[in-house]
Short mmCIF file of C-alpha atoms in Angstrom, two decimals:
data_model
loop_
_atom_site.label_atom_id
_atom_site.label_comp_id
_atom_site.label_asym_id
_atom_site.label_seq_id
_atom_site.Cartn_x
_atom_site.Cartn_y
_atom_site.Cartn_z
CA MET N 1 186.66 109.95 101.33
CA VAL N 2 189.15 107.43 102.74
CA GLU N 3 192.82 108.04 101.94
CA VAL N 4 194.65 104.87 101.00
CA ASP N 5 198.40 104.37 101.21
CA MET N 6 198.91 102.15 98.16
CA ARG N 7 202.25 100.94 99.54
CA THR N 8 200.49 98.76 102.12
CA SER N 9 197.15 98.03 100.43
CA ALA N 10 196.09 95.20 98.16
CA HIS N 11 195.95 95.74 94.41
CA SER N 12 193.86 94.61 91.46
CA TYR N 13 194.94 93.36 88.05
CA SER N 14 195.31 96.88 86.64
CA HIS N 15 198.25 97.45 89.02
CA TRP N 16 199.82 94.01 88.93
CA ARG N 17 199.82 93.28 85.21
CA ASN N 18 203.18 94.96 84.59
CA ILE N 19 205.31 93.16 87.17
CA PRO N 20 207.57 90.15 86.40
CA ASP N 21 205.36 87.51 88.06
CA MET N 22 202.72 88.24 85.40
CA VAL N 23 204.80 86.36 82.84
CA LEU N 24 203.24 83.03 81.86
CA GLN N 25 205.10 80.20 83.53
CA GLU N 26 205.14 76.45 83.89
CA CYS N 27 202.42 75.20 86.20
CA ASP N 28 201.92 71.97 88.18
CA ILE N 29 198.36 70.69 88.07
CA THR N 30 197.18 68.43 90.89
CA LEU N 31 193.76 66.87 91.38
CA ILE N 32 192.40 67.19 94.91
CA THR N 33 189.75 64.62 95.80
CA PHE N 34 187.62 64.79 98.94
CA GLU N 35 186.07 61.76 100.59
CA PRO N 36 182.34 61.20 100.09
CA GLY N 37 180.24 61.59 103.22
CA VAL N 38 178.29 64.00 105.37
CA TYR N 39 179.98 67.26 106.31
CA GLY N 40 177.64 69.22 108.55
CA PRO N 41 174.71 70.36 106.36
CA ASN N 42 176.44 69.05 103.21
CA THR N 43 176.47 65.60 101.69
CA LEU N 44 179.14 64.68 99.14
CA GLY N 45 178.13 61.79 96.91
CA SER N 46 180.35 59.40 95.04
CA SER N 47 180.43 61.51 91.85
CA LEU N 48 183.75 63.27 91.25
CA ASP N 49 181.77 66.29 90.07
CA ASP N 50 180.79 66.68 93.71
CA ARG N 51 184.15 66.18 95.34
CA GLN N 52 187.12 66.73 93.03
CA GLY N 53 188.83 70.05 92.38
CA THR N 54 192.09 71.07 90.75
CA LEU N 55 195.10 72.83 92.27
CA TYR N 56 197.22 74.96 89.92
CA ILE N 57 200.70 75.68 91.33
CA PRO N 58 202.89 77.97 89.21
CA ALA N 59 206.61 77.26 89.12
CA SER N 60 207.39 80.31 91.27
CA LYS N 61 205.21 78.92 94.10
CA ARG N 62 206.40 75.29 94.16
CA GLY N 63 208.48 75.94 97.26
CA LEU N 64 205.30 76.46 99.29
CA PHE N 65 204.20 72.85 98.88
CA GLU N 66 205.38 69.34 99.60
CA VAL N 67 204.31 66.53 97.29
CA SER N 68 204.39 62.92 98.48
CA GLY N 69 202.51 59.67 98.10
CA ASP N 70 199.96 61.05 100.54
CA GLY N 71 199.22 64.01 98.29
CA VAL N 72 200.01 67.72 98.46
CA ARG N 73 200.51 69.68 101.67
CA LEU N 74 201.73 73.15 102.56
CA ARG N 75 205.22 73.15 104.02
CA ARG N 76 205.37 73.42 107.78
CA LEU N 77 206.42 76.93 108.74
CA GLU N 78 208.25 77.50 111.99
CA LEU N 79 207.72 80.53 114.18
CA ASP N 80 209.77 83.67 113.55
CA THR N 81 210.60 82.82 109.95
CA GLY N 82 209.35 86.11 108.51
CA PHE N 83 206.68 84.11 106.72
CA LEU N 84 202.94 84.30 107.39
CA ARG N 85 202.01 80.96 108.91
CA PHE N 86 198.33 81.28 108.03
CA PRO N 87 197.66 80.28 104.42
CA ILE N 88 195.27 82.80 102.89
CA PHE N 89 192.33 81.41 100.93
CA GLN N 90 190.49 83.94 98.76
CA PRO N 91 187.19 82.94 97.20
CA SER N 92 186.55 85.01 94.08
CA SER N 93 183.90 85.06 91.38
CA ALA N 94 183.60 87.23 88.25
CA ARG N 95 186.32 89.59 89.53
CA ALA N 96 189.43 88.48 87.67
CA GLU N 97 190.24 92.04 86.62
CA LYS N 98 188.97 94.00 89.62
CA GLY N 99 189.38 91.78 92.68
CA TYR N 100 192.15 92.71 95.14
CA LEU N 101 194.20 89.58 94.66
CA ASP N 102 197.68 91.08 94.68
CA LEU N 103 198.82 91.05 98.32
CA SER N 104 202.54 91.45 97.62
CA THR N 105 202.97 95.07 98.72
CA ALA N 106 200.49 94.59 101.56
CA MET N 107 202.78 91.91 103.00
CA GLU N 108 205.79 94.25 103.15
CA GLY N 109 208.05 91.79 101.38
CA HIS N 110 207.33 88.93 103.78
CA GLY N 111 206.46 85.49 102.47
CA TYR N 112 202.92 84.16 102.44
CA ALA N 113 200.85 81.37 100.89
CA GLN N 114 197.80 82.59 99.00
CA ILE N 115 195.33 80.33 97.23
CA CYS N 116 192.62 81.91 95.11
CA VAL N 117 189.47 79.78 94.84
CA VAL N 118 187.39 80.06 91.66
CA LYS N 119 184.69 78.29 89.67
CA PRO N 120 185.62 75.96 86.79
CA SER N 121 184.13 78.23 84.12
CA GLN N 122 186.20 81.20 85.29
CA VAL N 123 189.66 79.74 85.86
CA LYS N 124 190.91 80.45 82.33
CA LEU N 125 190.40 84.23 82.68
CA TYR N 126 191.75 84.28 86.24
CA ARG N 127 194.92 82.44 85.23
CA LYS N 128 195.36 84.74 82.25
CA CYS N 129 195.19 87.79 84.52
CA TRP N 130 197.11 86.22 87.42
CA PRO N 131 199.53 83.53 86.16
CA GLY N 132 201.69 83.91 89.27
CA LEU N 133 198.92 82.94 91.72
CA VAL N 134 198.05 79.51 93.09
CA PHE N 135 194.49 78.58 92.16
CA PHE N 136 192.11 75.97 93.45
CA VAL N 137 189.37 75.27 90.95
CA LEU N 138 186.20 74.17 92.69
CA PRO N 139 184.42 70.91 91.87
CA VAL N 140 181.88 71.07 89.08
CA ALA N 141 179.04 70.91 91.63
CA ALA N 142 180.01 74.40 92.85
CA GLU N 143 179.53 76.01 89.43
CA GLU N 144 175.90 76.99 90.02
CA ARG N 145 176.32 77.61 93.73
CA GLY N 146 177.49 80.72 95.57
CA VAL N 147 180.13 81.74 98.07
CA GLY N 148 178.84 79.28 100.67
CA ALA N 149 180.06 76.45 98.44
CA ALA N 150 183.46 78.11 97.99
CA ARG N 151 183.92 78.45 101.75
CA PHE N 152 182.83 74.86 102.37
CA TYR N 153 185.35 73.46 99.89
CA ILE N 154 188.02 75.78 101.30
CA GLN N 155 187.47 74.13 104.68
CA LEU N 156 187.97 70.69 103.16
CA LEU N 157 191.04 71.86 101.24
CA ALA N 158 192.57 73.53 104.31
CA LYS N 159 192.26 70.31 106.29
CA GLN N 160 194.25 68.53 103.59
CA LEU N 161 196.89 71.20 103.09
CA CYS N 162 197.58 72.59 106.58
CA PRO N 163 200.17 70.87 108.78
CA ALA N 164 198.64 69.03 111.73
CA SER N 165 200.89 71.00 114.10
CA PHE N 166 199.42 74.33 113.00
CA PRO N 167 195.77 73.80 111.93
CA PHE N 168 195.02 77.46 111.25
CA TYR N 169 194.15 79.24 108.04
CA ALA N 170 192.69 82.56 106.96
CA MET N 171 189.85 83.38 104.58
CA VAL N 172 189.84 86.88 103.13
CA ASP N 173 187.34 88.34 100.66
CA ASP N 174 188.66 89.59 97.33
CA SER N 175 187.18 93.04 98.01
CA VAL N 176 189.30 93.80 101.11
CA LEU N 177 191.48 96.75 100.11
CA MET N 178 193.41 97.61 103.26
CA TRP N 179 193.84 97.16 107.00
CA GLU N 180 194.05 99.58 109.92
CA SER N 181 195.08 99.13 113.52
CA LYS N 182 195.36 100.89 116.85
CA ALA N 183 197.33 100.02 119.94
CA ASP N 184 194.60 101.10 122.35
CA PRO N 185 190.79 100.92 121.95
CA ASP N 186 190.51 104.67 122.66
CA GLU N 187 192.92 105.65 119.89
CA ASN N 188 192.09 106.39 116.25
CA TYR N 189 192.81 103.82 113.56
CA VAL N 190 195.86 104.28 111.33
CA GLN N 191 196.52 102.36 108.14
CA THR N 192 198.78 99.37 108.50
CA SER N 193 199.86 96.53 106.28
CA TRP N 194 198.19 93.15 105.93
CA TRP N 195 201.37 91.66 107.34
CA ALA N 196 201.15 93.73 110.53
CA ALA N 197 197.48 92.86 111.02
CA LEU N 198 197.71 89.11 110.44
CA SER N 199 201.20 88.32 111.74
CA HIS N 200 200.21 89.77 115.12
CA PHE N 201 198.29 86.54 115.74
CA GLN N 202 201.22 84.23 115.04
CA SER N 203 203.59 85.62 117.66
CA PRO N 204 205.06 82.70 119.62
CA THR N 205 203.24 83.53 122.86
CA PHE N 206 199.83 84.01 121.26
CA ALA N 207 200.10 81.21 118.67
CA GLU N 208 200.87 78.56 121.27
CA GLY N 209 198.50 80.01 123.87
CA GLU N 210 195.24 81.87 123.36
CA LEU N 211 195.04 81.13 119.64
CA ARG N 212 194.53 77.45 120.42
CA ASP N 213 191.36 78.25 122.40
CA ILE N 214 189.60 80.38 119.79
CA ALA N 215 187.69 78.78 116.91
CA ILE N 216 187.36 81.92 114.75
CA ILE N 217 189.08 85.29 115.00
CA GLY N 218 187.56 88.03 112.86
CA PHE N 219 188.12 91.75 112.50
CA TYR N 220 186.15 94.95 112.73
CA LYS N 221 184.91 96.06 109.32
CA HIS N 222 184.43 99.79 108.78
CA ASN N 223 180.74 100.35 108.18
CA GLY N 224 180.06 104.00 109.04
CA PHE N 225 179.36 103.29 112.69
CA GLN N 226 181.73 103.90 115.59
CA ALA N 227 183.81 100.87 116.50
CA SER N 228 183.52 99.26 119.90
CA LYS N 229 185.84 100.61 122.60
CA ARG N 230 186.73 97.07 123.55
CA SER N 231 189.80 95.39 122.14
CA HIS N 232 187.74 92.30 121.34
CA ARG N 233 184.45 90.58 122.07
CA GLN N 234 182.36 87.63 120.94
CA ALA N 235 180.43 88.74 117.86
CA HIS N 236 179.69 87.87 114.23
CA VAL N 237 182.74 88.03 111.99
CA THR N 238 182.67 88.53 108.21
CA SER N 239 184.96 89.26 105.23
CA ALA N 240 188.22 88.15 106.86
CA ALA N 241 188.90 85.66 109.63
CA ILE N 242 191.38 83.13 111.00
CA PHE N 243 189.94 79.64 111.50
CA ASN N 244 191.03 76.90 113.89
CA ALA N 245 190.31 73.63 112.08
CA ASP N 246 190.83 71.55 115.23
CA LEU N 247 188.22 73.39 117.32
CA LEU N 248 185.71 73.67 114.49
CA GLY N 249 185.86 69.90 114.00
CA GLY N 250 182.76 68.81 112.08
CA LEU N 251 181.34 72.31 111.62
CA TYR N 252 181.17 73.39 107.99
CA PHE N 253 179.77 76.22 105.91
CA ASP N 254 176.53 75.34 104.14
CA ARG N 255 177.37 75.11 100.45
CA ASP N 256 173.77 75.88 99.45
CA VAL N 257 173.73 79.30 101.16
CA PHE N 258 174.37 82.09 98.67
CA VAL N 259 174.51 85.14 100.96
CA TRP N 260 175.15 85.69 104.68
CA GLU N 261 176.77 82.28 104.74
CA ASP N 262 179.23 83.60 107.32
CA LEU N 263 176.45 84.69 109.69
CA ASP N 264 174.83 81.27 109.40
CA PHE N 265 178.16 79.60 110.14
CA ASN N 266 178.97 81.92 113.05
CA GLU N 267 175.61 81.14 114.62
CA ARG N 268 176.05 77.40 114.35
CA ALA N 269 179.63 77.58 115.64
CA SER N 270 178.58 79.67 118.63
CA THR N 271 175.66 77.35 119.39
CA ALA N 272 178.11 74.43 119.37
CA GLY N 273 180.15 76.17 122.08
CA CYS N 274 182.94 77.51 119.88
CA VAL N 275 184.49 80.90 120.67
CA VAL N 276 183.87 83.35 117.79
CA CYS N 277 185.89 86.48 118.54
CA LYS N 278 185.94 89.85 116.78
CA CYS N 279 189.12 91.90 117.17
CA TYR N 280 188.74 95.70 117.25
CA THR N 281 192.41 96.64 117.45
CA HIS N 282 192.69 95.57 113.80
CA ALA N 283 190.15 96.65 111.20
CA LEU N 284 189.63 96.12 107.49
CA PHE N 285 188.28 98.37 104.78
CA LYS N 286 186.25 96.76 102.03
CA ILE N 287 185.20 98.05 98.60
CA ASN N 288 181.89 97.21 96.92
CA LEU N 289 183.15 95.78 93.63
CA GLY N 290 179.82 94.39 92.44
CA GLY N 291 179.56 90.79 91.30
CA GLY N 292 180.29 88.03 93.78
CA CYS N 293 177.51 87.51 96.32
CA PHE N 294 176.11 90.95 95.50
CA ASP N 295 174.48 89.31 92.49
CA TYR N 296 172.31 87.28 94.86
CA VAL N 297 171.07 90.10 97.08
CA LEU N 298 167.39 90.69 96.41
CA GLY N 299 166.32 94.10 95.14
CA PRO N 300 162.83 95.62 95.26
CA PRO N 301 160.18 93.05 94.22
CA ALA N 302 159.18 93.30 90.58
CA ALA N 303 155.66 94.50 89.95
CA ALA N 304 153.53 91.43 89.34
CA ALA N 305 150.44 91.43 87.16
CA ALA N 306 147.30 91.48 89.26
CA PRO N 307 145.61 88.05 89.13
CA ALA N 308 142.21 89.72 89.04
CA ALA N 309 143.12 91.60 85.85
CA ALA N 310 144.26 88.42 84.14
CA ALA N 311 141.03 86.67 85.07
CA ALA N 312 138.74 89.52 83.94
CA PRO N 313 138.27 88.41 80.28
CA ALA N 314 137.27 84.93 81.34
CA ALA N 315 134.79 86.31 83.83
CA ALA N 316 133.28 88.59 81.21
CA ALA N 317 132.79 85.67 78.81
CA ALA N 318 130.87 83.62 81.33
CA PRO N 319 127.10 83.42 80.72
#
């Protein structure tokens, strides 16, 4: 049994529903339209169903964005502002009441930009449970697709929203409960806050140095096996990662992949020469909440009727 310090972990709706930000509030609604064209394995046609989503910005979050004739962008955040410079995109499906979408305590009071990404048919319930969150509602074409589509559209959205001077963003699953860290690879992990884990990578020296050379930085995920004794290495990353939009260029998630979309993307990024790095000094702990991509994992094959048995009556009737 893992002990969780709830003061630095994420929380679900059952915890957050009683705090002031849960009060319904005025909301700005902005249409986000992507250009038609070919994006890696994806082709966006001219139909708006394929390439137009909706951004819901509650009044309490207006200060995170700048609106101009060129559209909506996240405000440029300078170093050492006590604000997480990586916007956090959280794809979520069918988990309005159980997903870990409240990151407020996990950020230790520091500022952060969080955008929850949901399907059109689910936004009403999500906004009812989380009126204080920014939501991006996916294009209609994503309704019958899985998490691969959500991640693909997040990439397009991030390129529109992120300042050109800092083209980095994070994607974090809605089932990530907490983070742990250790100063040395030989030490044991201790629970830390999300702020401590993610802000480590925006320190002035790292953000303007090594970070610029890495396409994807992921984190060790506790899985019952002993973690590597290295501080980092090139390996598959899942569940939470920081992406460098400049280095990834024309590489995109495949929107028609329902599960293991991250492994598919990692493989293609690595083949293209991008550095995909897993960090072992910071680790995440995930909870199986059901729903989400778990709905698409195949179980044991159903017993099929034997063709020979079905054909038996016809054979018996033959002269």
